[in-house]
XYZ file of C-alpha atoms in Angstrom:
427
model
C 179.559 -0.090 108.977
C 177.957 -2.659 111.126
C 174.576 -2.620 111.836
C 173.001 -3.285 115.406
C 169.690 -4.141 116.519
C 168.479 -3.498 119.846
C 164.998 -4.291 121.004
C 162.669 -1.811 121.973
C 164.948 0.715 121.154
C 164.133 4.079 122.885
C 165.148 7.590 121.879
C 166.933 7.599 125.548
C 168.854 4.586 124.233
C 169.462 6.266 121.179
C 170.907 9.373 122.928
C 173.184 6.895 125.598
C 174.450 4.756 122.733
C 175.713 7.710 121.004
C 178.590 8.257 123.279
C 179.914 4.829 121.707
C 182.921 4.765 119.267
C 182.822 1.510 117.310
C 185.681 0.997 114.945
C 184.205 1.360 111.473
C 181.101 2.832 112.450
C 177.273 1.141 113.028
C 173.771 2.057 112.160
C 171.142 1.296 114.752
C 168.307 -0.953 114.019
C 165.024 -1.355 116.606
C 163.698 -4.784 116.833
C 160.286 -5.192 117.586
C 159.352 -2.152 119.525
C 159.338 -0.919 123.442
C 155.363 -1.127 123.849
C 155.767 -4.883 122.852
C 158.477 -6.283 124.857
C 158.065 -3.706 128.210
C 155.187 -2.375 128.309
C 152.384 -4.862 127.187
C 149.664 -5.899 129.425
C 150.275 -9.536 128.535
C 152.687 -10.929 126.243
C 153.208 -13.961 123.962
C 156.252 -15.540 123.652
C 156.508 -17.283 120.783
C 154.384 -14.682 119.162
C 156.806 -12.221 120.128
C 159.831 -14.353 119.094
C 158.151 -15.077 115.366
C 157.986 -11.389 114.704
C 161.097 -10.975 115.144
C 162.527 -13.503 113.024
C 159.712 -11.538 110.638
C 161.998 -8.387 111.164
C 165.449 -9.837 110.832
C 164.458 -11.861 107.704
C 163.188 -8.670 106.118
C 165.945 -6.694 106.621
C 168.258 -6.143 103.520
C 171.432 -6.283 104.433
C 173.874 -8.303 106.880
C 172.747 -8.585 110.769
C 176.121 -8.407 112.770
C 174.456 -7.837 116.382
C 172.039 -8.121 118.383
C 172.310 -7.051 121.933
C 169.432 -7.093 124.936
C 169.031 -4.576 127.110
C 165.604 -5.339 128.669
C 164.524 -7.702 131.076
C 162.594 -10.921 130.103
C 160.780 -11.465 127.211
C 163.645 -9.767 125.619
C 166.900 -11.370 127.715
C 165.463 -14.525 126.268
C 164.737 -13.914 123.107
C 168.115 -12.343 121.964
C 170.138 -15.968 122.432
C 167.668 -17.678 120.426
C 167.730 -15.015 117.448
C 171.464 -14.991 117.857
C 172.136 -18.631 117.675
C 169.921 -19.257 115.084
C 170.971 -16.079 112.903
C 174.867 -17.171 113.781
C 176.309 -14.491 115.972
C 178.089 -14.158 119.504
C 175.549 -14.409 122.459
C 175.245 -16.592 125.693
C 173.516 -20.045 125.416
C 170.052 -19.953 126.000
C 170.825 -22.443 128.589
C 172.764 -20.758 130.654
C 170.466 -17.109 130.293
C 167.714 -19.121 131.593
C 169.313 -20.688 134.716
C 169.896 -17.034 135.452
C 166.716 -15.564 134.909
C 164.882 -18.302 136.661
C 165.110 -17.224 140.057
C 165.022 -20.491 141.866
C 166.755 -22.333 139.458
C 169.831 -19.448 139.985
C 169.628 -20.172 143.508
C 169.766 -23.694 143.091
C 172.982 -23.194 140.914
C 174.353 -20.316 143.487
C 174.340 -23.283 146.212
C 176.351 -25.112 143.907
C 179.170 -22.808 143.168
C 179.002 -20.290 145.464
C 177.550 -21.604 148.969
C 178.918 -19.171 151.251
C 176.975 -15.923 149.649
C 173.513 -17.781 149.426
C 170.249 -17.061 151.815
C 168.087 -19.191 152.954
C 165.624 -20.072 150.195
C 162.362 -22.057 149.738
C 160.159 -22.866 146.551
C 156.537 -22.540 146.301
C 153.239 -22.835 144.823
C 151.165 -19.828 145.748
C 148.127 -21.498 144.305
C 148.350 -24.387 147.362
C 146.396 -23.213 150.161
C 149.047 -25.072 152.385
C 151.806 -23.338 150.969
C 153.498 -22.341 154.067
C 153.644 -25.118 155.970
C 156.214 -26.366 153.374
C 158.688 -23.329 153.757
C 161.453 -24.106 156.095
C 162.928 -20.136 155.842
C 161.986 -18.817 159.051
C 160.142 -15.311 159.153
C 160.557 -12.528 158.455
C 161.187 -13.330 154.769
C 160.898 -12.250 151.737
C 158.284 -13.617 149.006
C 158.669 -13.410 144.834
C 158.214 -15.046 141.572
C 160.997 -16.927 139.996
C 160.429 -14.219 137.433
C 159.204 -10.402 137.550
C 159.722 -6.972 136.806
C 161.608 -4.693 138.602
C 161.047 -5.948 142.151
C 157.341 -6.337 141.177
C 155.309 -8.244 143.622
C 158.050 -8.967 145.717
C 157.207 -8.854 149.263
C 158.251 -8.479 152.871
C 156.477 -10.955 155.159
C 156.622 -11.446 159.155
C 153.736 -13.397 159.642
C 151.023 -16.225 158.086
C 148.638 -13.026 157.727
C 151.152 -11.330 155.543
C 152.146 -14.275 153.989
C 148.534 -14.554 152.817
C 148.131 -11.264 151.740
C 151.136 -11.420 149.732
C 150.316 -14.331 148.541
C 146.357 -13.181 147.454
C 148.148 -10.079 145.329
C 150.310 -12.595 143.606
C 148.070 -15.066 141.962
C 145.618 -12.287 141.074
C 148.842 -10.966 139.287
C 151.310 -13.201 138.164
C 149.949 -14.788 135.180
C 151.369 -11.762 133.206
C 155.006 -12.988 133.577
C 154.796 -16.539 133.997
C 152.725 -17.455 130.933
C 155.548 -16.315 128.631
C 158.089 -17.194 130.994
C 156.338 -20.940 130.732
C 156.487 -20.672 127.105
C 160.472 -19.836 127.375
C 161.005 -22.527 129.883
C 159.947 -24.963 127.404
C 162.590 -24.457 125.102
C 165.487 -25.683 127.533
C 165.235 -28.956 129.656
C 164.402 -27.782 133.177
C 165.685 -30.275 136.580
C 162.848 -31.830 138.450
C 163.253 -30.088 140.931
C 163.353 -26.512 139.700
C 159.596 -27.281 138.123
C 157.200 -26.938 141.164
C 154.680 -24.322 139.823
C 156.163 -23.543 136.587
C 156.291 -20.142 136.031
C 153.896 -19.960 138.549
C 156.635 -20.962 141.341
C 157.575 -18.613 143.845
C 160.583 -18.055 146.828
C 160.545 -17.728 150.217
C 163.746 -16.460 150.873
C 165.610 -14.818 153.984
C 165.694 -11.381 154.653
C 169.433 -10.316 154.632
C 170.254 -6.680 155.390
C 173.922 -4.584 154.339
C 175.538 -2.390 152.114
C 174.956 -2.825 148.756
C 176.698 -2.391 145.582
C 176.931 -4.091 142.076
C 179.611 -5.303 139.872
C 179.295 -4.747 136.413
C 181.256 -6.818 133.397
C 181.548 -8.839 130.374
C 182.770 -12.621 129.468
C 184.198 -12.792 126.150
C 185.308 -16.156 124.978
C 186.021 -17.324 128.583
C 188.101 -14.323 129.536
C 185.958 -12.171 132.455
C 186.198 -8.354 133.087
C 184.662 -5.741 135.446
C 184.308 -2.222 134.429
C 182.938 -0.801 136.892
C 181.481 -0.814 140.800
C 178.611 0.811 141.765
C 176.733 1.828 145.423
C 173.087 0.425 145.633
C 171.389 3.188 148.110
C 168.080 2.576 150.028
C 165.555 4.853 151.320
C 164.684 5.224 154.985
C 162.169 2.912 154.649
C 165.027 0.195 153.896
C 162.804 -1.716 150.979
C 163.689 0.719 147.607
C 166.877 1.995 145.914
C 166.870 5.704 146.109
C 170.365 6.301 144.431
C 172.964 4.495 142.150
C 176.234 6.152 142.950
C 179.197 5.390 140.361
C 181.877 4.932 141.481
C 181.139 2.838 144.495
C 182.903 4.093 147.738
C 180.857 2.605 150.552
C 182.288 -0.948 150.072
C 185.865 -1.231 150.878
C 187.786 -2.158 147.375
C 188.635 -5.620 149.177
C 184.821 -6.518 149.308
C 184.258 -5.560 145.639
C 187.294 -7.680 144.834
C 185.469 -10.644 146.792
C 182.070 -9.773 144.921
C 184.094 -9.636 141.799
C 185.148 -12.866 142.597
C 181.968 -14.477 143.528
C 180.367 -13.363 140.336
C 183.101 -14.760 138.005
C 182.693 -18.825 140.087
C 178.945 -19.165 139.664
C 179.070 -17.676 135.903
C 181.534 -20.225 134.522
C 179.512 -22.774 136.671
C 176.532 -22.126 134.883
C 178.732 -22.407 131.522
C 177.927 -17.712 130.726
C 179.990 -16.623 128.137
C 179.845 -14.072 125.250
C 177.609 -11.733 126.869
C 177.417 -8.848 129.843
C 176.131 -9.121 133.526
C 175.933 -7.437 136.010
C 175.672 -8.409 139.893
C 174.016 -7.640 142.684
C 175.594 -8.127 146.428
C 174.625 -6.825 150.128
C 177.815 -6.707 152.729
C 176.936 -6.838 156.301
C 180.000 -4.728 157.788
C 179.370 -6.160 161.208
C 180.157 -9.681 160.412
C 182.328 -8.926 156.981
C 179.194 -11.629 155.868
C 178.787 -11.515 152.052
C 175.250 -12.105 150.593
C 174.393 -12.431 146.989
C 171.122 -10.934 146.080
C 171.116 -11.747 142.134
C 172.965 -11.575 138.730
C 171.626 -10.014 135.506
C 172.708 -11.784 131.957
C 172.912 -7.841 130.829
C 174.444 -4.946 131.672
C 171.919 -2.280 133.791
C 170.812 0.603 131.674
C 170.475 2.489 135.188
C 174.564 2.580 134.693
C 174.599 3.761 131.678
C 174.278 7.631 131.981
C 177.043 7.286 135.289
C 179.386 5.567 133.012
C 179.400 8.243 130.274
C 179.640 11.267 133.093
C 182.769 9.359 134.761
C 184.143 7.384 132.246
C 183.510 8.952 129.169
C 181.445 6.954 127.342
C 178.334 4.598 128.378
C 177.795 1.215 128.990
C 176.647 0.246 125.357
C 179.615 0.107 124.014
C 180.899 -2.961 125.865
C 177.545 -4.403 125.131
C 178.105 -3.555 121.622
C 181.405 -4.814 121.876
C 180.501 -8.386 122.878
C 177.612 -8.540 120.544
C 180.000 -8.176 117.730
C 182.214 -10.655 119.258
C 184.464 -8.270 120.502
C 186.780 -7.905 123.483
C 185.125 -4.630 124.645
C 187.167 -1.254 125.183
C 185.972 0.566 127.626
C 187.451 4.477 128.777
C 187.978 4.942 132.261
C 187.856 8.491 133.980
C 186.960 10.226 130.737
C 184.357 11.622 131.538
C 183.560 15.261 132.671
C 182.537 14.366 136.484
C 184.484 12.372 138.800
C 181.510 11.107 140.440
C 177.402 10.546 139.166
C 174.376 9.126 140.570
C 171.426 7.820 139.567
C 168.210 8.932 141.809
C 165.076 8.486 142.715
C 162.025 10.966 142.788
C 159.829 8.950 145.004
C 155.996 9.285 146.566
C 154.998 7.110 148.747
C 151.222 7.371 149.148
C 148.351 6.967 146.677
C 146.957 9.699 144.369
C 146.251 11.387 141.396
C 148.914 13.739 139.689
C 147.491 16.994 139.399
C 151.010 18.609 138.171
C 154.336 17.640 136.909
C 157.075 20.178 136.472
C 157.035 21.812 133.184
C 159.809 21.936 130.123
C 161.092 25.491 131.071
C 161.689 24.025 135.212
C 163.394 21.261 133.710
C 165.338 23.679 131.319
C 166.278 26.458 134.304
C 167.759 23.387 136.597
C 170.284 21.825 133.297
C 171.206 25.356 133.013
C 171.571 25.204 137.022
C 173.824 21.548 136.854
C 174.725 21.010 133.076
C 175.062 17.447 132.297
C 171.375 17.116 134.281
C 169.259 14.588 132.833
C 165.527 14.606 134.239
C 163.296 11.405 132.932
C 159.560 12.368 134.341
C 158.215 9.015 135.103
C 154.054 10.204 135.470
C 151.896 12.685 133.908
C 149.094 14.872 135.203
C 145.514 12.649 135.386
C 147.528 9.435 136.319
C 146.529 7.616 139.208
C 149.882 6.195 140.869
C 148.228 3.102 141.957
C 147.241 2.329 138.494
C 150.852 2.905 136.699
C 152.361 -0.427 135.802
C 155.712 -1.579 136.842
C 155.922 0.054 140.066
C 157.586 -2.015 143.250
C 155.299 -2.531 145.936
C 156.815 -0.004 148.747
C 156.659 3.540 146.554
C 156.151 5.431 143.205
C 158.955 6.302 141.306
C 157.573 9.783 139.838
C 161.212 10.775 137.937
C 164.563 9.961 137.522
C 167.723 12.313 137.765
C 170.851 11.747 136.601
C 173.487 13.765 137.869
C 177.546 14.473 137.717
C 179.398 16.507 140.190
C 182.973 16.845 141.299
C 182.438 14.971 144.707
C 180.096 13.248 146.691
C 179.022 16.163 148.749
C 178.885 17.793 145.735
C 176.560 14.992 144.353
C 174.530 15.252 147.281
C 173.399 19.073 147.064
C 172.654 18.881 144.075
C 170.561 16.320 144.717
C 168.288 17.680 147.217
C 168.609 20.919 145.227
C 166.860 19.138 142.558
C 164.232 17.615 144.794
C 163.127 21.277 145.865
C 163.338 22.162 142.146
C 161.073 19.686 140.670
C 157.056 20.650 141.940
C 154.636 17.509 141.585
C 151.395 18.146 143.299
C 148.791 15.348 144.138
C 145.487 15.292 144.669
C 143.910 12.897 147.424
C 141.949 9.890 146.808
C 139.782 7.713 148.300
C-alpha cells in the first residue's frame, strides 16, 4: 500500500483519482492544504515550503510520492520535497526554466526555433518600457509567471500598453514575490533576470487552431496519451471548451506538436515527471506556433480522460511519481467523446442566483456522467472573484460525455439553457 501526497488535495481530486488502479493499492495523503497554495491572497515561499517539510517529517510511515497538480507555488515546491525526501521528480532546474516564462522562451529559441513568436522582456515598473520592445503591435503583454491567464493582456497601441501595464504593477507583486523567492534557489542567466519576478513579455499575437498534447518522461523514455482541442469563444481571447479527443488538428500536426514538445524537453534536461503542451496551427500557412508547456499534467483533462479512456489522468501522474512507467487505458471509457466547458459572463455584476442542487440533480439524470462545478455563489461580485482572466467570468464548469460530437454539442447548449444564473446590475 503506497501512500501519496498531493497538495491541496480537493474532494474533486479525491473523486478523479479514484478511477486509478495502482498495483498494490495507495492511501491518499493532502499536503499542506488548497486555501494555502491556490487560493491565498499572498503567499510565502519558503514559509510555504518549511511547512511542508513540517508535514512530511510528521508523518509516520514511508512517503513513496509526491505528485503536483497545481500551478506555482506548488509545481515548485514538489521537486525540492522530492529530491530532498529521495523520490522520482524533475530537477528543480529544469521545472523552473519552464515555469519562467521568458526564460522558456529563451530555451524554446534554442531547441525549437521554428514554433517560437516574437518575444520581448520587460520591466513594467520603467516608465520607458516600450520603447525597448522590438515586437511590433498588436501584442500580447504578461508576467513571466501568473495564474491562469491572469493579467495577461491584448495590446494595439502605447495607450493600451499603458493601461495594461498600470493593472499589472498594482497587481503583480502577489506572484512574483514567491516566484523571486523560488528563483533564488537555481542559478538564473543574466539575461533572463531583468525585473525579477517582476519581468514581463511582450510577445506576438499568433492566431490558429489549438490543441494540447499531453504525456509523461520516465527515465528518458517520452509518451503521449492523449490530444486534446483548445476551443475559443467568439470573442477569440478565452477557452470555452476542451474537447478530448482532438479532431480539429489533422493527426499529422499532432504528430509534429508531439514532436516539438519531446526536442525542447530533453533540451531543457525534463525527465521523471508529466507535461503537457500547448500549440496553435494556422491552417492557412500549415505555420506551427508554440504557446507554452506545463511541467504537469492539466487537471481540466482529467474528467475527459476517465469518460473516454476509462480512467483519469492521475494515474500516469501517480505512475511517474512512484517511478513508474505509467499504464494508461485507452477507449475504456463509457463515451467516445467528452468536453470540458465553459459557463461564461462577460459583464460585471452581482450574483443574485445560482442554480440550485435539485436543477443540477434533474440535468445528471438528463446526461448521466454530467459533472457541474458552480464556480460563484449568490452575493459575489464577479469583479471581485480572484483568479479570473481578464476577458470574462467563468461562473461553472461542465463536464460532459456523449457518443459524438454533435452529440457533445446539444448537450451542451442544452445545459446552458438548463443552468439559470441571474445578475443584478452594478454601477
Amino acid at each position: 500500500m503506497k501512500s501519496v501526497f498531493v497538495p491541496g488535495l480537493t474532494e474533486l481530486q479525491r473523486g478523479q483519482i479514484g478511477t486509478v488502479d495502482i498495483a498494490g493499492g495507495m492511501r491518499l495523503h493532502e499536503l499542506l492544504d488548497y486555501e494555502a497554495l491556490v487560493e491565498a491572497e499572498e503567499f510565502d515561499f519558503e514559509q510555504l515550503l518549511d511547512r511542508a517539510r513540517t508535514e512530511l517529517r510528521a508523518f509516520d510511515g514511508e512517503v513513496d510520492a509526491i505528485v503536483a497538480h497545481w500551478d506555482f507555488p506548488t509545481s515548485v515546491i514538489v521537486p525540492i520535497l522530492a529530491a530532498e525526501w529521495g523520490l522520482p521528480s524533475p530537477s528543480l532546474d529544469s521545472v523552473i526554466r519552464s515555469e519562467h516564462k521568458l526564460w522558456s522562451r529563451v530555451l524554446q529559441r534554442e531547441s525549437v526555433p521554428e514554433c517560437v513568436p516574437e518575444f520581448s522582456a520587460f520591466d513594467p515598473f520603467d516608465p520607458d518600457a516600450l520603447d525597448g520592445i522590438d515586437v511590433a503591435f498588436p501584442f500580447w503583454v504578461k508576467p513571466v509567471k501568473s495564474h491562469s491567464s491572469q493579467l495577461g493582456f491584448a495590446v494595439h497601441d502605447p495607450a493600451e500598453f499603458a493601461a495594461a501595464t498600470e493593472t499589472i504593477r498594482a497587481e503583480i507583486g502577489r506572484i512574483a514575490v514567491p516566484f523571486d523567492q523560488a528563483l533564488a534557489h537555481v542559478t538564473v542567466p543574466e539575461e533572463i533576470r531583468v525585473a525579477g519576478g517582476r519581468t514581463c513579455l511582450a510577445e506576438q499575437i499568433v492566431t490558429g487552431i489549438q490543441a494540447a498534447p499531453e504525456g509523461s518522461m520516465v527515465r528518458g523514455e517520452y509518451r503521449v496519451h492523449g490530444v486534446f482541442d483548445m476551443r475559443k469563444d467568439s470573442t477569440g481571447h478565452s477557452f470555452s471548451h476542451l474537447d478530448y479527443p482532438a479532431r480539429t488538428v489533422p493527426e499529422s500536426v499532432q504528430q509534429r506538436m508531439v514532436e516539438v514538445t519531446e526536442r525542447y524537453l530533453r533540451h531543457i534536461g525534463y525527465d521523471n515527471g508529466c507535461f503537457n503542451s500547448e500549440f496553435m496551427w494556422d491552417e492557412d500557412t500549415d505555420k506551427l506556433w508554440l504557446i507554452e508547456i506545463n511541467t504537469r499534467i492539466s487537471q481540466s483533462h482529467s474528467d475527459l480522460f476517465a469518460k473516454v479512456d476509462g480512467t483519469s489522468n492521475h494515474t500516469v501522474a501517480i505512475d511517474v511519481a512512484l517511478g513508474r512507467l505509467p499504464q494508461m487505458p485507452y477507449r475504456k471509457g463509457d463515451f467516445a467523446v467528452a468536453a470540458q466547458c465553459m459557463v461564461p459572463h462577460y459583464e460585471d455584476g452581482v450574483v443574485a442566483r445560482v442554480p440550485d442542487e435539485s436543477q443540477i440533480a434533474a440535468l445528471q439524470r438528463r446526461y448521466p456522467g454530467t459533472v457541474v462545478r458552480t464556480e460563484v455563489q449568490a452575493g459575489e461580485r464577479l469583479s471581485e472573484l480572484p483568479n479570473q482572466d481578464p476577458y470574462r467570468y467563468q461562473l461553472a464548469t461542465l463536464y460532459i460525455g456523449a457518443g459524438d460530437h454533435a452529440e457533445l454539442e446539444q448537450r451542451y447548449r442544452d445545459c446552458l439553457e438548463a443552468m439559470p444564473f441571474q445578475f443584478e446590475e452594478v454601477d
